[in-house]
mmCIF file of C-alpha atoms in Angstrom:
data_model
loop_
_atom_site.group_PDB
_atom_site.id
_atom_site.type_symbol
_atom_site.label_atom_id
_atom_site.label_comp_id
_atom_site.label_asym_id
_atom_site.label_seq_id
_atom_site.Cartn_x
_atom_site.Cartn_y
_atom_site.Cartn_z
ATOM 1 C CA UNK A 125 -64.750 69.408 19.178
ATOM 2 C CA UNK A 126 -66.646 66.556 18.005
ATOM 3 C CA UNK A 127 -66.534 65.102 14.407
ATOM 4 C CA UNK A 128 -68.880 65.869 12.111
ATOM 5 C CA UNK A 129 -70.759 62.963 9.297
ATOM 6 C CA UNK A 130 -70.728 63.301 6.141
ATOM 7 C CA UNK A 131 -72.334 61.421 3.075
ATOM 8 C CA UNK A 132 -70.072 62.622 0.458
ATOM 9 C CA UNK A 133 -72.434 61.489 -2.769
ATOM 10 C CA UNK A 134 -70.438 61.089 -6.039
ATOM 11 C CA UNK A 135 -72.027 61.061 -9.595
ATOM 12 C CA UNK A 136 -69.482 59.822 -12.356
ATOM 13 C CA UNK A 137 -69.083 56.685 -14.338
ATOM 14 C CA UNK A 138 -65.574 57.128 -14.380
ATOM 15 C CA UNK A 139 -62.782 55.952 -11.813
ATOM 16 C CA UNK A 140 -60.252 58.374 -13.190
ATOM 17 C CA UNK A 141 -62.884 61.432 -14.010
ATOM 18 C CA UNK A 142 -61.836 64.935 -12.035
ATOM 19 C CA UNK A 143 -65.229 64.484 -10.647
ATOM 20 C CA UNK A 144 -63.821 61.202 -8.863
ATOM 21 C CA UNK A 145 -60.273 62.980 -7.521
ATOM 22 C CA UNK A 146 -62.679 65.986 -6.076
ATOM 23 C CA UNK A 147 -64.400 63.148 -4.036
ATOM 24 C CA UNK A 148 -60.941 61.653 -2.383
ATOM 25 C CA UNK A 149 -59.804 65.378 -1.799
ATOM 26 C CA UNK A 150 -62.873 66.260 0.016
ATOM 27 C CA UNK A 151 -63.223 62.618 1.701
ATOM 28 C CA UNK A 152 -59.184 63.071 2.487
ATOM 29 C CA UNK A 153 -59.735 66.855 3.515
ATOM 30 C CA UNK A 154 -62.702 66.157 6.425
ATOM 31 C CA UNK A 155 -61.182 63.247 7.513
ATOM 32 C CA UNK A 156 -57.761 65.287 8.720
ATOM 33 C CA UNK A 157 -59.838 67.572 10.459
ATOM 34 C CA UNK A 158 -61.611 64.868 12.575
ATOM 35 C CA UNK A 159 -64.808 64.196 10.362
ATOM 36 C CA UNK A 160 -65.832 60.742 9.658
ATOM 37 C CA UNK A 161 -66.828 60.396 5.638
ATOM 38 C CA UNK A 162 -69.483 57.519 4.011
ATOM 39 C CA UNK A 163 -68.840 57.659 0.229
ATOM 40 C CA UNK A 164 -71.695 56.658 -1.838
ATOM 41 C CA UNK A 165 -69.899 56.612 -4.882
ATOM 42 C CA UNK A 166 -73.214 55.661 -7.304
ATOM 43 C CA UNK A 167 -71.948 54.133 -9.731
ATOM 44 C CA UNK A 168 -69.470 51.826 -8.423
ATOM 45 C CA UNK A 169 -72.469 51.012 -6.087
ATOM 46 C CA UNK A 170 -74.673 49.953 -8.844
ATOM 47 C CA UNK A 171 -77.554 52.331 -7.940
ATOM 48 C CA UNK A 172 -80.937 51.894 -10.187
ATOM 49 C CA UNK A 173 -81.989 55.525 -10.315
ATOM 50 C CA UNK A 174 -85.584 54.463 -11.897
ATOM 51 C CA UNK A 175 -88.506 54.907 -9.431
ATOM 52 C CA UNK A 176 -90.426 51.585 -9.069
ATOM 53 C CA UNK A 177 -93.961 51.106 -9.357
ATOM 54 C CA UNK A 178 -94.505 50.281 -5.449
ATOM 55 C CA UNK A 179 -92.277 53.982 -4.877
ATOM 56 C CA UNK A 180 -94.846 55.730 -7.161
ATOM 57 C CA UNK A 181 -97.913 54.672 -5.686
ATOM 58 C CA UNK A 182 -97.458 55.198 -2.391
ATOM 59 C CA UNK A 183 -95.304 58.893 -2.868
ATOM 60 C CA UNK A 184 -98.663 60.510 -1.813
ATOM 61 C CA UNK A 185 -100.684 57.730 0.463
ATOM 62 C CA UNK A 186 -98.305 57.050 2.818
ATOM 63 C CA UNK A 187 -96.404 55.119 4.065
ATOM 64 C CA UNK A 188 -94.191 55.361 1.571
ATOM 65 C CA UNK A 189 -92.435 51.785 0.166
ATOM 66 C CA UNK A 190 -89.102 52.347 1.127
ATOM 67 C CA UNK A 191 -88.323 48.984 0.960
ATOM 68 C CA UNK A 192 -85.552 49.106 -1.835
ATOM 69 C CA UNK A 193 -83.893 52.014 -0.627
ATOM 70 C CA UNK A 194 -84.028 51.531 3.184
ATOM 71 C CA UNK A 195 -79.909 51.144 3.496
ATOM 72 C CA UNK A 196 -79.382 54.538 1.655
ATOM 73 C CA UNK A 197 -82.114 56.436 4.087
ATOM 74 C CA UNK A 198 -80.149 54.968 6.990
ATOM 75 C CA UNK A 199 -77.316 56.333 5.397
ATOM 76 C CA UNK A 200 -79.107 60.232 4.526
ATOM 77 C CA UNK A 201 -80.268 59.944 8.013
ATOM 78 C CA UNK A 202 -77.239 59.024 9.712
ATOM 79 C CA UNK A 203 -75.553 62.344 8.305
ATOM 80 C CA UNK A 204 -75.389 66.117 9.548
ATOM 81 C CA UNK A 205 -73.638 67.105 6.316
ATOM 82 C CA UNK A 206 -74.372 66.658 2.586
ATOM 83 C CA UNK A 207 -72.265 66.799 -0.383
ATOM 84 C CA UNK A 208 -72.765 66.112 -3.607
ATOM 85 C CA UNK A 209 -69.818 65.427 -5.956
ATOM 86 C CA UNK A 210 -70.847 65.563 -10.229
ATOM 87 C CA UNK A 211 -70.548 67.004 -13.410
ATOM 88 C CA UNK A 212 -73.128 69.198 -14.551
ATOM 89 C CA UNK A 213 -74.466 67.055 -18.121
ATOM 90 C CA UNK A 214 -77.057 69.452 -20.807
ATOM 91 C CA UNK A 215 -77.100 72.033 -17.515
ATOM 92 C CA UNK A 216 -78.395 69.305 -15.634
ATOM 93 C CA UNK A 217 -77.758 66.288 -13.058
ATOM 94 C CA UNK A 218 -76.911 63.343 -14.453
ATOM 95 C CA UNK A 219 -79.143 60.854 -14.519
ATOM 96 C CA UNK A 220 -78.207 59.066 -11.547
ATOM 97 C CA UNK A 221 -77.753 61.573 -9.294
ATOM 98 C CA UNK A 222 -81.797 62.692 -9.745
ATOM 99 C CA UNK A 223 -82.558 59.482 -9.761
ATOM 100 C CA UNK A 224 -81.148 59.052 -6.008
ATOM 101 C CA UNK A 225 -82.909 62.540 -4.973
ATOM 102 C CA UNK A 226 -86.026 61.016 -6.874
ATOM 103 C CA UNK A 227 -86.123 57.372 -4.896
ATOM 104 C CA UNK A 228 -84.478 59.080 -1.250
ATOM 105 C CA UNK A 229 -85.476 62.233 -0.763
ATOM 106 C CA UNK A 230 -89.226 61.283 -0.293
ATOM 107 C CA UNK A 231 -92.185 61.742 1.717
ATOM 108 C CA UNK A 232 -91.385 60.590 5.667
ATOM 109 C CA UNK A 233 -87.785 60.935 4.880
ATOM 110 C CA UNK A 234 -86.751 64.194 3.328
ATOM 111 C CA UNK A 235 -90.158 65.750 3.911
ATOM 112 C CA UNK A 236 -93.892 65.390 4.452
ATOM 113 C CA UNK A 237 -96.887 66.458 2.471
ATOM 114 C CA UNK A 238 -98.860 69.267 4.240
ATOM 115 C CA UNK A 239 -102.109 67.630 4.765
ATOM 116 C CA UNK A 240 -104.187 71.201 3.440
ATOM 117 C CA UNK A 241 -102.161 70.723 0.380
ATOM 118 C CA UNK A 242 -99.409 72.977 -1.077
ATOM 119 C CA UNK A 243 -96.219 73.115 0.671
ATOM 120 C CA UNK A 244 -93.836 70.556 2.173
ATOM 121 C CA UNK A 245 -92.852 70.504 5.567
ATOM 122 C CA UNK A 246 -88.932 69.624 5.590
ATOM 123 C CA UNK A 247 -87.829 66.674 7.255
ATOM 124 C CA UNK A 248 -84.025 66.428 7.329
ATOM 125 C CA UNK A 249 -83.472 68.425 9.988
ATOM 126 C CA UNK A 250 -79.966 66.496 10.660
ATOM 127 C CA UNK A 251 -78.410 68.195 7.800
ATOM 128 C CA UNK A 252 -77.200 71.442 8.157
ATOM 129 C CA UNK A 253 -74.465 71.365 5.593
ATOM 130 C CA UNK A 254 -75.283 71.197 2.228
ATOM 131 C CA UNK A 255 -72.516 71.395 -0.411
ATOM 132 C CA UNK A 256 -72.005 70.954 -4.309
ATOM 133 C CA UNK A 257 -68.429 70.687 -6.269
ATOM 134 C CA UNK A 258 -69.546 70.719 -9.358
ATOM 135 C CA UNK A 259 -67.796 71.230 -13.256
ATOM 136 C CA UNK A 260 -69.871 72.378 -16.841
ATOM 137 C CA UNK A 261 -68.428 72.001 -20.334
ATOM 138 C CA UNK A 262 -69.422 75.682 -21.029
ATOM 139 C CA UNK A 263 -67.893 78.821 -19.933
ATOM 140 C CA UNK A 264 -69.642 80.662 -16.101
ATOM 141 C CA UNK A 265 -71.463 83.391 -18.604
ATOM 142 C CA UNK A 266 -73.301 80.785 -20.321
ATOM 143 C CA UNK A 267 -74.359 78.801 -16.986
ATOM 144 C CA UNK A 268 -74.862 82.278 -15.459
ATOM 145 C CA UNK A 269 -76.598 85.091 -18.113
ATOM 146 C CA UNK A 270 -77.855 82.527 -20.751
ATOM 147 C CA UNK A 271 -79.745 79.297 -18.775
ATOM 148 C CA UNK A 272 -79.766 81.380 -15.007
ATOM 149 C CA UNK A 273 -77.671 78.405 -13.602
ATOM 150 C CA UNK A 274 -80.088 76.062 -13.051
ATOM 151 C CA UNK A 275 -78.556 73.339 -11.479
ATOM 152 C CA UNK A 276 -77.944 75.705 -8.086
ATOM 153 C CA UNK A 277 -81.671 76.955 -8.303
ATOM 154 C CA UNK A 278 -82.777 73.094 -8.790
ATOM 155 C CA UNK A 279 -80.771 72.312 -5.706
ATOM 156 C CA UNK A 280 -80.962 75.289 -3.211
ATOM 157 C CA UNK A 281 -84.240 76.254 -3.723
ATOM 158 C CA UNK A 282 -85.795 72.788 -5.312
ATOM 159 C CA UNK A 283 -84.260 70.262 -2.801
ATOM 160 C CA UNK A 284 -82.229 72.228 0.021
ATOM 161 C CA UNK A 285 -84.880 74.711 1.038
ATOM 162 C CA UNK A 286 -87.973 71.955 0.868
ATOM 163 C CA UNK A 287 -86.093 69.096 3.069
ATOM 164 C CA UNK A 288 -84.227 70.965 5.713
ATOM 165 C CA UNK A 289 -84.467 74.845 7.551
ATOM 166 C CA UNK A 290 -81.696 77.060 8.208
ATOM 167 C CA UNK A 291 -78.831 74.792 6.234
ATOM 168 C CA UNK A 292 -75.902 76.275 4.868
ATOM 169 C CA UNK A 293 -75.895 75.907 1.216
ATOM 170 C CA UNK A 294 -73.144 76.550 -0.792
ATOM 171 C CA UNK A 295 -72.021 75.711 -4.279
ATOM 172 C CA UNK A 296 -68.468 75.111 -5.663
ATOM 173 C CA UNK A 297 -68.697 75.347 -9.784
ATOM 174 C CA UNK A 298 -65.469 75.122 -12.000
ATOM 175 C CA UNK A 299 -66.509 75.593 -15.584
ATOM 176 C CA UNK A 300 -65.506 75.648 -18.986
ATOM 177 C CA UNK A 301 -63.937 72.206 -18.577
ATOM 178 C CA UNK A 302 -63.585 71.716 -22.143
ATOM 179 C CA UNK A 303 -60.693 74.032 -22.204
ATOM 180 C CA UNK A 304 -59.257 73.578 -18.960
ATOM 181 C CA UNK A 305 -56.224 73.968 -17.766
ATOM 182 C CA UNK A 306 -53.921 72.116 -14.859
ATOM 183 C CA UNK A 307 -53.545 75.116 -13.469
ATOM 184 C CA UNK A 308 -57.281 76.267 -12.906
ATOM 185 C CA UNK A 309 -57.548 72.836 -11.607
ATOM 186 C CA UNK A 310 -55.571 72.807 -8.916
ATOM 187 C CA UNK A 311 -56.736 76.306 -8.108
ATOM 188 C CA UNK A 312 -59.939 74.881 -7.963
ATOM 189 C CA UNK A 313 -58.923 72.102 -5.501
ATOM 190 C CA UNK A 314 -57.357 74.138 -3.342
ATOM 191 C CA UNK A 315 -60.082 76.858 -2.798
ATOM 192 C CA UNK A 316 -62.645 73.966 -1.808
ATOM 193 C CA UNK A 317 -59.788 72.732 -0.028
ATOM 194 C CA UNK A 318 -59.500 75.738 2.147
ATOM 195 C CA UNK A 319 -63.299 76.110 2.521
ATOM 196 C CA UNK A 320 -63.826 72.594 4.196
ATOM 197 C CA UNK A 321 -60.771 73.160 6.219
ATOM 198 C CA UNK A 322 -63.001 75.773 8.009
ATOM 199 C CA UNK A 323 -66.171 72.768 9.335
#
């Protein structure tokens, strides 16, 4: 069985963060099953997640500039799988990572504008795995019962659904990360562990 590609897309500022060692267990994980891994780690990669001017104006009269962000399209495009890698900031992305979904996943590239108006018509029919490891600083009935877990709807039905058709989606969540314990995070490791050892 051939290899798979992934672009394993990791949001944290910090080298030693848990967000970081989920990257190199996932990177280490796919790799011993055959799977070749590009890390776009986006901080250590410097990436400006502001949308210029020259991005703006031509998001709906294409074509679209993608003259700043051509290298990280060829990398997107290159890809059959997805994963992104972050901690879940105010029940949100951090900055950087919507910033990269904001300036790469754009008209001709992730999807095009239906020319009646309306809906999008996906484009990023490479990917068919989509996956998110993800942590929160407050407990799963908060994320769950009191803000309806945003973050998952923002991604599965906001991004996922819009940019590709018939992906598997699946999200990996270990919260309460303010009181965590060793423990939990190993059990954590090892259940997304065993799930990738499965592509």
């Amino acid at each position: 069985m051939t290899g798979r590609r992934f672009l394993l897309v990791l949001a944290h500022p910090l080298a030693e963060s848990f967000a970081a060692t989920m990257a190199g267990e996932i990177r280490e994980t796919l790799e011993a099953k055959g799977h070749s891994v590009d890390l776009l780690d986006l901080y250590a990669e410097d990436f400006d997640p502001r949308l210029t001017a020259a991005e703006r104006a031509s998001y709906m009269q294409p074509p679209y500039d993608l003259s700043a962000v051509e290298t990280l399209v060829e990398r997107l495009r290159a890809a059959d799988g997805l994963i992104f890698v972050f901690p879940q900031w105010w029940f949100n992305l951090p900055a950087v990572l919507k910033g990269f979904i904001d300036r790469v996943f754009v008209p001709g590239v992730a999807f095009d504008h239906d020319p009646e108006g309306g809906r999008l018509i996906p484009r990023l029919g490479n990917i068919r795995s989509f996956w998110v490891v993800t942590t929160t600083g407050s407990p799963w009935w908060v994320v769950h019962f009191y803000m309806g877990n945003p973050v998952k709807r923002i991604l599965k039905r906001g991004v996922a659904a819009f940019c590709s058709r018939g992906l598997d989606f699946r999200m990996f969540s270990l919260h309460d990360m303010d009181r965590v314990t060793e423990e939990r995070c190993e059990r954590f490791i090892g259940k997304v562990r065993q799930a990738l050892s499965r592509l």
